[in-house]
Amino acid sequence: MNSTEIWFTGLLEEHGVALSPLQLEQFQTYYELLVEWNEKMNLTGITEREAVYEKHFYDSVTLSFFVKMDQASSLADIGSGAGFPSIPLKICFPHLRVTIVDSLNKRIQFLQHVVQALKLEQVQCVHGRAEDIARLAPHRDAYDIVTARAVARLSGLNELCLPFVSDGGVFAAMKGADPADEVNEAKRSMTELKAKLTSIEHLKLPFEQSDRHILLMKKNGATPAKYPRKAGLPLKQPIL
Ligand code: SAM
């Protein structure tokens, strides 16, 4: 193990996430592909190994400190970009059936390559806008956990993500420093989309020490027929 892998496995183990040599190798291959493909397309501004493991891999897995992954069977990641948080979560919790949605086809092609190279099973990479994909029966009100990191302000994000969550399921919005204003602004969108804020979890990245917040919402009921509205509208004219 190199020094990055030593702290990475150690910190995850403290939270009950034990990584096998195969899982560590999957993270290593993912890191190499990220750096390689990043030269041809814009995937991430972070390429140094330690920083990728901390700010992308570890940050993604922190969701499992607050949401019990072993009690879930399906997860959808909306606006996954280069695969965060869904690919690190899938590596750590291989039992999950994962759907990745992104509106940029190049990123979906990268993720399809990652899924093959890492031999991940039951991962579907869907190219399209969340507003359109959430209207398709297999995806609507269908997932135990829905995630989104760094996609949009919560008032608009709720309309992109909550329609994917099953009745009783969880939407986890992964946010940075201080989400209080966003949360206040998003109250009406939560009510309209049948969700209730259940907790705001706080953590710090282990070395950089920057603050992260995970907003957890529980869905109670089916998505009303009028949502999501036409593609583009949720972010342009959020429910306020
Ligand atoms: N979640 C990743 C992360 O944390 O690194 C990527 C964040 S990136 C800033 C936002 C991603 O959301 C982009 O890949 C973009 O293509 C995607 N996106 C934006 N609006 C979307 C929409 N309406 N439907 C699906 N994907 C969308």
Short mmCIF file of C-alpha atoms and ligand atoms in Angstrom, two decimals:
data_model
loop_
_atom_site.label_atom_id
_atom_site.label_comp_id
_atom_site.label_asym_id
_atom_site.label_seq_id
_atom_site.Cartn_x
_atom_site.Cartn_y
_atom_site.Cartn_z
CA MET A 1 0.00 0.00 0.00
CA ASN A 2 1.24 3.52 -0.71
CA SER A 3 0.87 6.34 1.85
CA THR A 4 -2.37 7.62 0.33
CA GLU A 5 -3.95 4.17 0.50
CA ILE A 6 -2.84 3.78 4.11
CA TRP A 7 -4.69 6.86 5.38
CA PHE A 8 -7.63 6.25 3.03
CA THR A 9 -8.27 2.69 4.25
CA GLY A 10 -7.58 3.70 7.87
CA LEU A 11 -10.08 6.57 7.89
CA LEU A 12 -12.77 4.56 6.15
CA GLU A 13 -12.25 1.66 8.54
CA GLU A 14 -12.95 4.01 11.47
CA HIS A 15 -16.41 4.41 9.95
CA GLY A 16 -16.91 0.70 9.42
CA VAL A 17 -16.03 0.65 5.71
CA ALA A 18 -13.42 -2.07 5.18
CA LEU A 19 -11.71 -2.18 1.78
CA SER A 20 -10.35 -5.39 0.24
CA PRO A 21 -7.24 -5.40 -2.01
CA LEU A 22 -9.61 -5.63 -5.02
CA GLN A 23 -11.53 -2.53 -3.95
CA LEU A 24 -8.26 -0.62 -3.41
CA GLU A 25 -7.17 -1.65 -6.89
CA GLN A 26 -10.49 -0.38 -8.29
CA PHE A 27 -9.88 3.03 -6.69
CA GLN A 28 -6.34 3.05 -8.13
CA THR A 29 -7.59 2.23 -11.66
CA TYR A 30 -10.34 4.85 -11.34
CA TYR A 31 -7.70 7.42 -10.33
CA GLU A 32 -5.51 6.54 -13.32
CA LEU A 33 -8.43 6.74 -15.77
CA LEU A 34 -9.57 10.06 -14.31
CA VAL A 35 -6.13 11.61 -14.84
CA GLU A 36 -5.71 10.05 -18.30
CA TRP A 37 -9.13 11.09 -19.65
CA ASN A 38 -8.88 14.49 -17.99
CA GLU A 39 -6.18 15.36 -20.55
CA LYS A 40 -8.73 14.92 -23.35
CA MET A 41 -11.86 16.29 -21.67
CA ASN A 42 -12.80 18.44 -18.71
CA LEU A 43 -13.55 16.04 -15.83
CA THR A 44 -11.95 17.62 -12.77
CA GLY A 45 -9.66 20.44 -11.69
CA ILE A 46 -8.08 18.11 -9.11
CA THR A 47 -5.52 15.58 -10.35
CA GLU A 48 -2.90 15.17 -7.62
CA ARG A 49 -3.31 11.71 -6.05
CA GLU A 50 -3.71 12.75 -2.40
CA ALA A 51 -6.20 15.45 -3.35
CA VAL A 52 -8.31 13.15 -5.55
CA TYR A 53 -8.49 10.55 -2.78
CA GLU A 54 -9.47 13.19 -0.22
CA LYS A 55 -11.72 15.60 -2.14
CA HIS A 56 -13.36 13.15 -4.53
CA PHE A 57 -13.08 9.58 -3.22
CA TYR A 58 -13.26 10.11 0.56
CA ASP A 59 -15.75 12.96 0.22
CA SER A 60 -18.05 10.71 -1.84
CA VAL A 61 -17.92 7.84 0.65
CA THR A 62 -18.77 10.15 3.61
CA LEU A 63 -22.41 9.76 2.61
CA SER A 64 -22.25 6.20 3.95
CA PHE A 65 -21.35 7.55 7.43
CA PHE A 66 -24.91 8.93 7.67
CA VAL A 67 -27.04 6.76 5.35
CA LYS A 68 -27.02 3.00 5.92
CA MET A 69 -25.95 1.58 2.57
CA ASP A 70 -26.49 -2.05 3.56
CA GLN A 71 -30.20 -1.35 4.05
CA ALA A 72 -30.54 0.09 0.52
CA SER A 73 -30.57 -1.76 -2.76
CA SER A 74 -30.70 1.01 -5.36
CA LEU A 75 -29.02 4.39 -5.77
CA ALA A 76 -29.33 7.07 -8.45
CA ASP A 77 -26.71 9.79 -8.85
CA ILE A 78 -27.96 12.89 -10.66
CA GLY A 79 -25.38 15.09 -12.42
CA SER A 80 -22.62 12.65 -11.61
CA GLY A 81 -19.94 14.33 -13.75
CA ALA A 82 -16.81 12.22 -13.44
CA GLY A 83 -18.69 9.77 -11.17
CA PHE A 84 -19.09 11.48 -7.78
CA PRO A 85 -20.37 10.29 -5.40
CA SER A 86 -21.74 7.16 -7.12
CA ILE A 87 -18.58 5.36 -8.34
CA PRO A 88 -16.73 5.47 -4.98
CA LEU A 89 -19.95 4.37 -3.25
CA LYS A 90 -20.40 1.49 -5.72
CA ILE A 91 -16.79 0.37 -5.18
CA CYS A 92 -17.31 0.32 -1.40
CA PHE A 93 -20.83 -1.14 -1.52
CA PRO A 94 -20.89 -3.50 -4.52
CA HIS A 95 -24.40 -4.80 -3.72
CA LEU A 96 -25.95 -1.47 -4.79
CA ARG A 97 -27.77 -1.24 -8.13
CA VAL A 98 -26.61 2.14 -9.42
CA THR A 99 -28.03 4.50 -12.03
CA ILE A 100 -25.97 7.48 -13.12
CA VAL A 101 -27.61 10.36 -14.97
CA ASP A 102 -25.72 13.18 -16.67
CA SER A 103 -26.66 15.54 -19.49
CA LEU A 104 -23.13 15.58 -20.94
CA ASN A 105 -22.56 12.57 -23.19
CA LYS A 106 -18.75 12.72 -23.00
CA ARG A 107 -18.90 12.23 -19.25
CA ILE A 108 -21.32 9.32 -19.68
CA GLN A 109 -18.87 7.72 -22.15
CA PHE A 110 -16.06 8.14 -19.63
CA LEU A 111 -18.19 6.54 -16.92
CA GLN A 112 -19.14 3.61 -19.17
CA HIS A 113 -15.44 3.03 -19.70
CA VAL A 114 -14.78 3.20 -15.94
CA VAL A 115 -17.58 0.72 -15.23
CA GLN A 116 -16.06 -1.77 -17.73
CA ALA A 117 -12.47 -1.27 -16.58
CA LEU A 118 -13.40 -1.72 -12.90
CA LYS A 119 -15.71 -4.66 -13.77
CA LEU A 120 -18.56 -3.05 -11.84
CA GLU A 121 -21.85 -4.88 -12.19
CA GLN A 122 -25.35 -3.43 -12.15
CA VAL A 123 -24.35 0.13 -13.03
CA GLN A 124 -26.40 1.90 -15.68
CA CYS A 125 -25.05 5.16 -17.17
CA VAL A 126 -27.86 7.22 -18.68
CA HIS A 127 -27.28 10.20 -20.95
CA GLY A 128 -30.00 12.81 -20.59
CA ARG A 129 -31.40 15.61 -18.52
CA ALA A 130 -32.74 14.59 -15.15
CA GLU A 131 -36.05 16.35 -15.95
CA ASP A 132 -36.61 13.98 -18.93
CA ILE A 133 -35.25 10.77 -17.40
CA ALA A 134 -37.43 11.19 -14.26
CA ARG A 135 -40.51 10.94 -16.52
CA LEU A 136 -39.56 7.40 -17.60
CA ALA A 137 -41.34 4.65 -15.64
CA PRO A 138 -38.24 2.63 -14.62
CA HIS A 139 -36.72 5.70 -12.97
CA ARG A 140 -39.70 7.56 -11.55
CA ASP A 141 -40.25 7.14 -7.77
CA ALA A 142 -37.86 4.21 -8.05
CA TYR A 143 -34.69 4.59 -5.96
CA ASP A 144 -33.95 3.98 -2.27
CA ILE A 145 -31.23 6.64 -2.29
CA VAL A 146 -30.73 9.55 -4.67
CA THR A 147 -27.55 11.62 -4.52
CA ALA A 148 -26.30 14.86 -6.05
CA ARG A 149 -23.00 16.62 -5.35
CA ALA A 150 -22.16 20.08 -6.67
CA VAL A 151 -24.97 20.20 -9.23
CA ALA A 152 -27.25 23.15 -8.40
CA ARG A 153 -28.81 25.25 -5.68
CA LEU A 154 -31.20 23.19 -3.55
CA SER A 155 -34.47 24.89 -4.61
CA GLY A 156 -33.85 23.82 -8.23
CA LEU A 157 -31.97 20.63 -7.40
CA ASN A 158 -34.95 19.23 -5.50
CA GLU A 159 -37.00 19.19 -8.69
CA LEU A 160 -34.22 17.40 -10.59
CA CYS A 161 -33.67 14.75 -7.91
CA LEU A 162 -36.75 14.11 -5.74
CA PRO A 163 -38.83 12.63 -8.61
CA PHE A 164 -36.33 9.71 -8.70
CA VAL A 165 -36.79 8.87 -4.98
CA SER A 166 -39.15 6.06 -4.00
CA ASP A 167 -41.88 6.57 -1.40
CA GLY A 168 -39.95 6.27 1.89
CA GLY A 169 -36.59 6.75 0.17
CA VAL A 170 -33.89 9.32 0.82
CA PHE A 171 -32.46 12.24 -1.15
CA ALA A 172 -28.94 13.20 -0.03
CA ALA A 173 -27.73 16.56 -1.31
CA MET A 174 -23.98 16.91 -0.74
CA LYS A 175 -23.10 20.53 -0.11
CA GLY A 176 -20.11 22.66 0.89
CA ALA A 177 -19.68 25.27 3.57
CA ASP A 178 -22.96 26.72 4.83
CA PRO A 179 -26.22 25.53 3.31
CA ALA A 180 -28.58 27.43 5.68
CA ASP A 181 -29.79 29.99 3.11
CA GLU A 182 -30.27 27.33 0.46
CA VAL A 183 -32.28 25.19 2.84
CA ASN A 184 -34.57 28.09 3.77
CA GLU A 185 -35.09 28.95 0.13
CA ALA A 186 -35.93 25.32 -0.72
CA LYS A 187 -38.77 24.78 1.76
CA ARG A 188 -41.57 25.11 -0.75
CA SER A 189 -39.89 22.82 -3.30
CA MET A 190 -39.61 20.12 -0.63
CA THR A 191 -43.29 20.36 0.26
CA GLU A 192 -44.37 20.37 -3.39
CA LEU A 193 -42.22 17.32 -4.14
CA LYS A 194 -43.36 15.35 -1.06
CA ALA A 195 -40.10 15.53 0.88
CA LYS A 196 -39.19 16.44 4.42
CA LEU A 197 -35.77 17.53 5.63
CA THR A 198 -34.75 14.97 8.25
CA SER A 199 -31.21 16.14 9.09
CA ILE A 200 -28.26 18.29 8.13
CA GLU A 201 -25.02 16.42 8.74
CA HIS A 202 -21.73 18.23 9.11
CA LEU A 203 -18.20 16.95 8.53
CA LYS A 204 -14.73 18.20 7.69
CA LEU A 205 -12.38 16.78 5.10
CA PRO A 206 -9.56 15.09 7.04
CA PHE A 207 -6.55 17.10 5.79
CA GLU A 208 -7.86 20.15 4.00
CA GLN A 209 -10.31 20.63 6.90
CA SER A 210 -12.93 22.28 4.70
CA ASP A 211 -16.54 21.98 5.79
CA ARG A 212 -19.07 19.73 4.12
CA HIS A 213 -22.79 19.36 4.77
CA ILE A 214 -25.06 16.54 3.73
CA LEU A 215 -28.75 17.43 3.59
CA LEU A 216 -30.96 14.40 4.08
CA MET A 217 -34.57 14.44 2.92
CA LYS A 218 -37.16 11.71 3.19
CA LYS A 219 -39.79 11.27 0.52
CA ASN A 220 -43.34 10.59 1.65
CA GLY A 221 -45.62 9.77 -1.28
CA ALA A 222 -45.42 9.71 -5.07
CA THR A 223 -44.18 12.59 -7.22
CA PRO A 224 -47.10 14.81 -8.33
CA ALA A 225 -47.77 14.39 -12.08
CA LYS A 226 -46.76 17.95 -12.97
CA TYR A 227 -43.15 17.46 -11.79
CA PRO A 228 -40.49 17.71 -12.99
CA ARG A 229 -41.45 20.53 -15.33
CA LYS A 230 -39.99 20.94 -18.82
CA ALA A 231 -36.18 20.54 -19.03
CA GLY A 232 -34.42 23.75 -18.06
CA LEU A 233 -37.26 25.23 -16.01
CA PRO A 234 -36.36 23.77 -12.57
CA LEU A 235 -33.05 25.62 -12.50
CA LYS A 236 -34.21 28.74 -14.40
CA GLN A 237 -37.41 29.21 -12.42
CA PRO A 238 -37.07 27.17 -9.23
CA ILE A 239 -40.13 26.51 -7.07
CA LEU A 240 -39.85 29.28 -4.47
N1 SAM B 1 -21.41 15.38 -9.08
C1 SAM B 1 -20.12 15.63 -9.71
C2 SAM B 1 -19.09 16.06 -8.69
O1 SAM B 1 -19.47 16.27 -7.54
O2 SAM B 1 -17.91 16.17 -9.04
C3 SAM B 1 -20.23 16.58 -10.89
C4 SAM B 1 -20.59 17.99 -10.61
S1 SAM B 1 -20.63 18.96 -12.06
C5 SAM B 1 -20.28 20.55 -11.40
C6 SAM B 1 -22.38 19.01 -12.44
C7 SAM B 1 -22.81 17.91 -13.42
O3 SAM B 1 -24.24 17.96 -13.51
C8 SAM B 1 -22.27 18.10 -14.82
O4 SAM B 1 -21.62 16.91 -15.23
C9 SAM B 1 -23.50 18.40 -15.67
O5 SAM B 1 -23.40 17.86 -16.97
C10 SAM B 1 -24.62 17.74 -14.85
N2 SAM B 1 -25.95 18.33 -15.02
C11 SAM B 1 -26.30 19.63 -14.90
N3 SAM B 1 -27.65 19.78 -15.09
C12 SAM B 1 -28.15 18.54 -15.33
C13 SAM B 1 -29.45 18.04 -15.63
N4 SAM B 1 -30.49 18.85 -15.71
N5 SAM B 1 -29.60 16.72 -15.79
C14 SAM B 1 -28.53 15.88 -15.71
N6 SAM B 1 -27.28 16.30 -15.47
C15 SAM B 1 -27.07 17.61 -15.28
#
